[in-house]
Short mmCIF file of C-alpha atoms in Angstrom, two decimals:
data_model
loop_
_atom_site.label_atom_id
_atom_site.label_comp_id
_atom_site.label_asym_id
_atom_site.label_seq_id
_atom_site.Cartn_x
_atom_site.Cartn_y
_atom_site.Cartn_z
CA UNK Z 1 -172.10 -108.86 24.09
CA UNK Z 2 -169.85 -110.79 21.72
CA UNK Z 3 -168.51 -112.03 18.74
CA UNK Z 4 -165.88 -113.60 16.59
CA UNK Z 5 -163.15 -110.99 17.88
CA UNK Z 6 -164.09 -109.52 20.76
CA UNK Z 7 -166.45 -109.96 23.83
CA UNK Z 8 -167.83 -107.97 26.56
CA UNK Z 9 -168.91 -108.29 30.54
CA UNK Z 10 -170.38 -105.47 32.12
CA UNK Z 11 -171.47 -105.55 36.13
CA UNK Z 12 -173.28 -102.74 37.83
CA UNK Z 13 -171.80 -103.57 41.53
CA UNK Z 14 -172.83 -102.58 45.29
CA UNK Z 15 -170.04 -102.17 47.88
CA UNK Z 16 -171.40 -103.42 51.31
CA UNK Z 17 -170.19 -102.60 54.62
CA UNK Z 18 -170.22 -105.44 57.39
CA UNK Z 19 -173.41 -103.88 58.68
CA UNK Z 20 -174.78 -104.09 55.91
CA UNK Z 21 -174.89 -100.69 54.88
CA UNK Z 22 -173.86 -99.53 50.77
CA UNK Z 23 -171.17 -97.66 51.06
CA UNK Z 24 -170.53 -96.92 47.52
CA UNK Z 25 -171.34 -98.55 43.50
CA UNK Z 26 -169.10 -99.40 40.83
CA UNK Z 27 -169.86 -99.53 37.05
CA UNK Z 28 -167.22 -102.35 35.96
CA UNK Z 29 -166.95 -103.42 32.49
CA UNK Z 30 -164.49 -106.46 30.88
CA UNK Z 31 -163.73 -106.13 27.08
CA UNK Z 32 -162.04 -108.73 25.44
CA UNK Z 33 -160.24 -108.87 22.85
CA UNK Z 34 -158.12 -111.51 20.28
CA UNK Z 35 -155.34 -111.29 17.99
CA UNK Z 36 -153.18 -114.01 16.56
CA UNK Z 37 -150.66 -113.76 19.33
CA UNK Z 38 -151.80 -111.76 22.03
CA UNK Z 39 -155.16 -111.65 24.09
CA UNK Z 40 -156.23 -108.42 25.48
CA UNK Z 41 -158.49 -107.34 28.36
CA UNK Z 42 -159.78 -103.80 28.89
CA UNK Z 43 -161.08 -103.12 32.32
CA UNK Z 44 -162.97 -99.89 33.59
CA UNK Z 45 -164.35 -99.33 37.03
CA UNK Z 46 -165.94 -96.48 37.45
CA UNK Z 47 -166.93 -95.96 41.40
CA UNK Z 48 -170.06 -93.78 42.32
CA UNK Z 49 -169.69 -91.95 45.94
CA UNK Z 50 -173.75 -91.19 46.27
CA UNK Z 51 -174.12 -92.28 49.46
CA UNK Z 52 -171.58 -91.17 51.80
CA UNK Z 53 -167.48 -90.06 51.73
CA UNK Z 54 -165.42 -92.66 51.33
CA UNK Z 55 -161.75 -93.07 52.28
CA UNK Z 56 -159.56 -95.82 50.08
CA UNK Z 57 -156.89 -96.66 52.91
CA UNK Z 58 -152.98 -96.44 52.53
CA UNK Z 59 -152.49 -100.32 52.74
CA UNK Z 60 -150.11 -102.27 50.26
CA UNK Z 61 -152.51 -105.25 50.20
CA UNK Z 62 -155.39 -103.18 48.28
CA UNK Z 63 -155.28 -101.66 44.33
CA UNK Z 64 -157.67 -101.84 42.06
CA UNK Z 65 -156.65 -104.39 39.39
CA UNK Z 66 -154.76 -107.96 39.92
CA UNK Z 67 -153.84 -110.87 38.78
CA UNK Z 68 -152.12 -113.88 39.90
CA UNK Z 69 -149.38 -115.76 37.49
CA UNK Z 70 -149.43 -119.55 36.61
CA UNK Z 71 -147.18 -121.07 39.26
CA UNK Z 72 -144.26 -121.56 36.43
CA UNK Z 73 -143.95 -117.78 35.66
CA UNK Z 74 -143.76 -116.93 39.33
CA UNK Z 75 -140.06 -116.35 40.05
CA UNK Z 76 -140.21 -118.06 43.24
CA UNK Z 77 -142.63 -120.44 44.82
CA UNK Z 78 -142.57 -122.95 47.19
CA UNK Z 79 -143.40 -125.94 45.02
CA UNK Z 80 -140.20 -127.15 42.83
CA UNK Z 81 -138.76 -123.55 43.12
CA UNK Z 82 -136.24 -124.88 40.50
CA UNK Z 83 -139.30 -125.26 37.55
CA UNK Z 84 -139.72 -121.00 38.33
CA UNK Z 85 -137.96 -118.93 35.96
CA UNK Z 86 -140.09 -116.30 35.79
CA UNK Z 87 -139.48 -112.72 35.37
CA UNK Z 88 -140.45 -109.21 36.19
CA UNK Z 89 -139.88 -106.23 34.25
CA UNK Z 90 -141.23 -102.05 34.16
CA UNK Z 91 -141.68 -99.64 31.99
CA UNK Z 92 -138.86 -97.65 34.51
CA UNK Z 93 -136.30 -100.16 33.40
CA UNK Z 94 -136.40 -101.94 36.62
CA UNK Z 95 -136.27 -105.95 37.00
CA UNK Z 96 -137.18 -108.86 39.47
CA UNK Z 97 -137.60 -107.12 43.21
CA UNK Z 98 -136.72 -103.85 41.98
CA UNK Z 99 -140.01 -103.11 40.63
CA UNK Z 100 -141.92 -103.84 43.76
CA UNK Z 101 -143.13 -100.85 45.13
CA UNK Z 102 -142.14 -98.70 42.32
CA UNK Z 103 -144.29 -96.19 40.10
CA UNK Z 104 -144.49 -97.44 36.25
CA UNK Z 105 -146.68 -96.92 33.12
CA UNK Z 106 -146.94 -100.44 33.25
CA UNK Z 107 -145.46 -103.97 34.23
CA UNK Z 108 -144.45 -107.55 32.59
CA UNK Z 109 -144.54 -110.80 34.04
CA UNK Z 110 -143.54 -113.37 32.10
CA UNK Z 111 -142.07 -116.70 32.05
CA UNK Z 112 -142.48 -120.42 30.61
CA UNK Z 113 -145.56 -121.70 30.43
CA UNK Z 114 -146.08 -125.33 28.93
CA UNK Z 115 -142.45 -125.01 27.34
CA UNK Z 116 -143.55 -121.72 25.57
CA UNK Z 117 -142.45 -118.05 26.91
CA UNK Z 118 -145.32 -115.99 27.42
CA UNK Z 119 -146.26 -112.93 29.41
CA UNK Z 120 -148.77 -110.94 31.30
CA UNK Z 121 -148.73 -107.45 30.82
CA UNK Z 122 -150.83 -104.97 32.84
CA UNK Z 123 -150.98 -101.06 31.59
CA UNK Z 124 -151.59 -98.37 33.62
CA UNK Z 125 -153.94 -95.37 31.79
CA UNK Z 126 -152.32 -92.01 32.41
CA UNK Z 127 -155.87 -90.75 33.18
CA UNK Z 128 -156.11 -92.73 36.01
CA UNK Z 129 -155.83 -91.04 39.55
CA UNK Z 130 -152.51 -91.91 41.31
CA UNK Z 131 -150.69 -92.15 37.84
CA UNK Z 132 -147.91 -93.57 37.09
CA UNK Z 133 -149.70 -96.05 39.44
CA UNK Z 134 -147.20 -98.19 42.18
CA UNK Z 135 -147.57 -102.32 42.03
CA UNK Z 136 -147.60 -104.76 44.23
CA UNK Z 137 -145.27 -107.16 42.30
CA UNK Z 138 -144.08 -110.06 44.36
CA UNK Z 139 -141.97 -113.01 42.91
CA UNK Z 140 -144.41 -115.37 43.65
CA UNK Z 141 -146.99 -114.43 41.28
CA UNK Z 142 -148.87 -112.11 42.87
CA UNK Z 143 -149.81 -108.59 40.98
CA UNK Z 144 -151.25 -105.69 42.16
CA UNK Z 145 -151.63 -102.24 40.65
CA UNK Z 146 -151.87 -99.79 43.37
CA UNK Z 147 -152.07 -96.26 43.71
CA UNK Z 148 -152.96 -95.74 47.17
CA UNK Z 149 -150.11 -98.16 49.41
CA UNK Z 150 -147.43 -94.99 49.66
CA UNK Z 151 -146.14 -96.00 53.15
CA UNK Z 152 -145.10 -99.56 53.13
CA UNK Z 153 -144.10 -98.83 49.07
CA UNK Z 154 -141.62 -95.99 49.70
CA UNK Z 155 -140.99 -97.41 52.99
CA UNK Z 156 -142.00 -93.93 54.56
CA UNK Z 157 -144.48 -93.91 57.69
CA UNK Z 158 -144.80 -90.27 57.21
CA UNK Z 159 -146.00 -90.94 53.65
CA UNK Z 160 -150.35 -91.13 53.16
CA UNK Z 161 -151.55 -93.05 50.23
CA UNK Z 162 -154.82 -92.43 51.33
CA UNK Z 163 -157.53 -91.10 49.24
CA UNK Z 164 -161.17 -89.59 50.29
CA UNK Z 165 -163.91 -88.79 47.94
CA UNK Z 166 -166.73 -86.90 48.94
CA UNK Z 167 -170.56 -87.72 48.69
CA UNK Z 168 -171.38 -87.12 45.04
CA UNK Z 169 -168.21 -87.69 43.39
CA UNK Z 170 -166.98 -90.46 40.76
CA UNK Z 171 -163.75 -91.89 39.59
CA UNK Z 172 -162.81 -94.20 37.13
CA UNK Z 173 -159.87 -96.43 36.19
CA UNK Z 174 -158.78 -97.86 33.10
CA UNK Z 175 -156.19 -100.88 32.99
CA UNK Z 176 -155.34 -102.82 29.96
CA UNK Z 177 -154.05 -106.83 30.30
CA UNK Z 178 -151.89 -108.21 27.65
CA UNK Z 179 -151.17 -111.81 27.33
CA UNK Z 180 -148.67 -112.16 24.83
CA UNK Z 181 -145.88 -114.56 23.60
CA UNK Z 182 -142.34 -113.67 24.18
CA UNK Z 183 -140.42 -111.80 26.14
CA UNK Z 184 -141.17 -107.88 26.81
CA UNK Z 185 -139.08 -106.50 24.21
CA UNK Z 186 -140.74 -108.98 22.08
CA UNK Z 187 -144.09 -108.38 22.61
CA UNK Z 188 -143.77 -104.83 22.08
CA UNK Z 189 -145.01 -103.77 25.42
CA UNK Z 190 -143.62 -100.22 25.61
CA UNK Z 191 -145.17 -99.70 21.89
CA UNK Z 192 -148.61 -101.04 23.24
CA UNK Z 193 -148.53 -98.87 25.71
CA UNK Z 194 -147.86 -95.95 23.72
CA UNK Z 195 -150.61 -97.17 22.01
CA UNK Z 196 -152.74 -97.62 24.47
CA UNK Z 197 -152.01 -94.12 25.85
CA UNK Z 198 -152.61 -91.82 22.73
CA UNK Z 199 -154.57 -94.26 20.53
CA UNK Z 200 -155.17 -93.18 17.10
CA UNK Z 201 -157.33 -90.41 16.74
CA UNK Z 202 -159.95 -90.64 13.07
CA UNK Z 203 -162.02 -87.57 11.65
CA UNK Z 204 -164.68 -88.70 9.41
CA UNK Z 205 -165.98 -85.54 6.85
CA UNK Z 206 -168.79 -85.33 4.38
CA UNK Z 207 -167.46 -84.65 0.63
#
């Protein structure tokens, strides 16, 4: 579905095992949506257990929503490191590597990006399981929302990030992508969140 404002991708998904087996579906669904200044992507993923239990493993490299930057947000890289001056930020406060590993309502990447600032912004719905969710935020670019990576994140073998759902069960996750101009602050990002949180709630009534 589309239109002049907004547009739509929906995917009914099978998980396959390497024999071959389904292991579990997924109901995904892309909405997007544009402003004047900001682009906006709604994803939900709702994953259907029918066929068996299934464990989602405690591993850093997994999540369930990610992105990678353009090479001249990243805040380090390997080609002309001195072109990166990128940026990360959280909703905690936290900047640069101090937000790696760390639980936030959401996080902000953003640097220059054909002489412009701009950012990507990825929100984390408090509905989902595991929230506030823990990212995968490297300086390179790479961006990972991920509930599930406890050990390596809070650098705990004793910790279990692991999470089984039994045949029959469902669970679905809701993440919202901002591209914006401008810094954080900017942008509003803490206000779209809020927003994005507790949207605004209409009664209609009959006179």
């Amino acid at each position: 579905a589309s239109g002049p404002v907004f547009g739509q991708i929906a995917a009914n998904i099978d998980w396959i095992n390497e024999k071959g087996e389904k292991d579990f579906t997924e109901q995904r669904s892309y909405m997007f949506l544009a402003g004047e200044d900001v682009r906006i992507i709604d994803i939900r993923s709702t994953f259907k257990f029918d066929e068996k239990d299934v464990t989602f493993g405690d591993t850093k490299e997994g999540g369930i929503v990610s992105v990678r930057t353009a090479a001249t947000i990243s805040e380090k890289g390997v080609n002309k490191p001195e072109r990166l001056s990128g940026k990360r930020f959280n909703s905690a406060g936290k900047s640069g590597d101090d937000t790696w590993g760390q639980p936030a309502d959401w996080c902000d990447y953003v640097g220059p990006v054909a002489g412009k600032t701009v950012g990507i912004a990825i929100l984390d719905h408090p509905k989902n399981y595991g929230h506030p969710t823990h990212w995968h935020i490297r300086n390179y670019g790479l961006y990972t929302a991920n509930p599930f990576g406890l050990a390596a994140f809070l650098k705990d073998a004793g910790k279990n990030g692991s999470r089984t759902w039994k045949k029959g069960e469902s669970v679905e996750f809701n993440y919202r992508i901002i591209l914006h101009k401008d810094d954080t602050k900017a942008a509003g990002i803490a206000d779209q969140w809020r927003l994005y949180s507790d949207p605004p709630k209409f009664v209609v009534t009959e006179k």
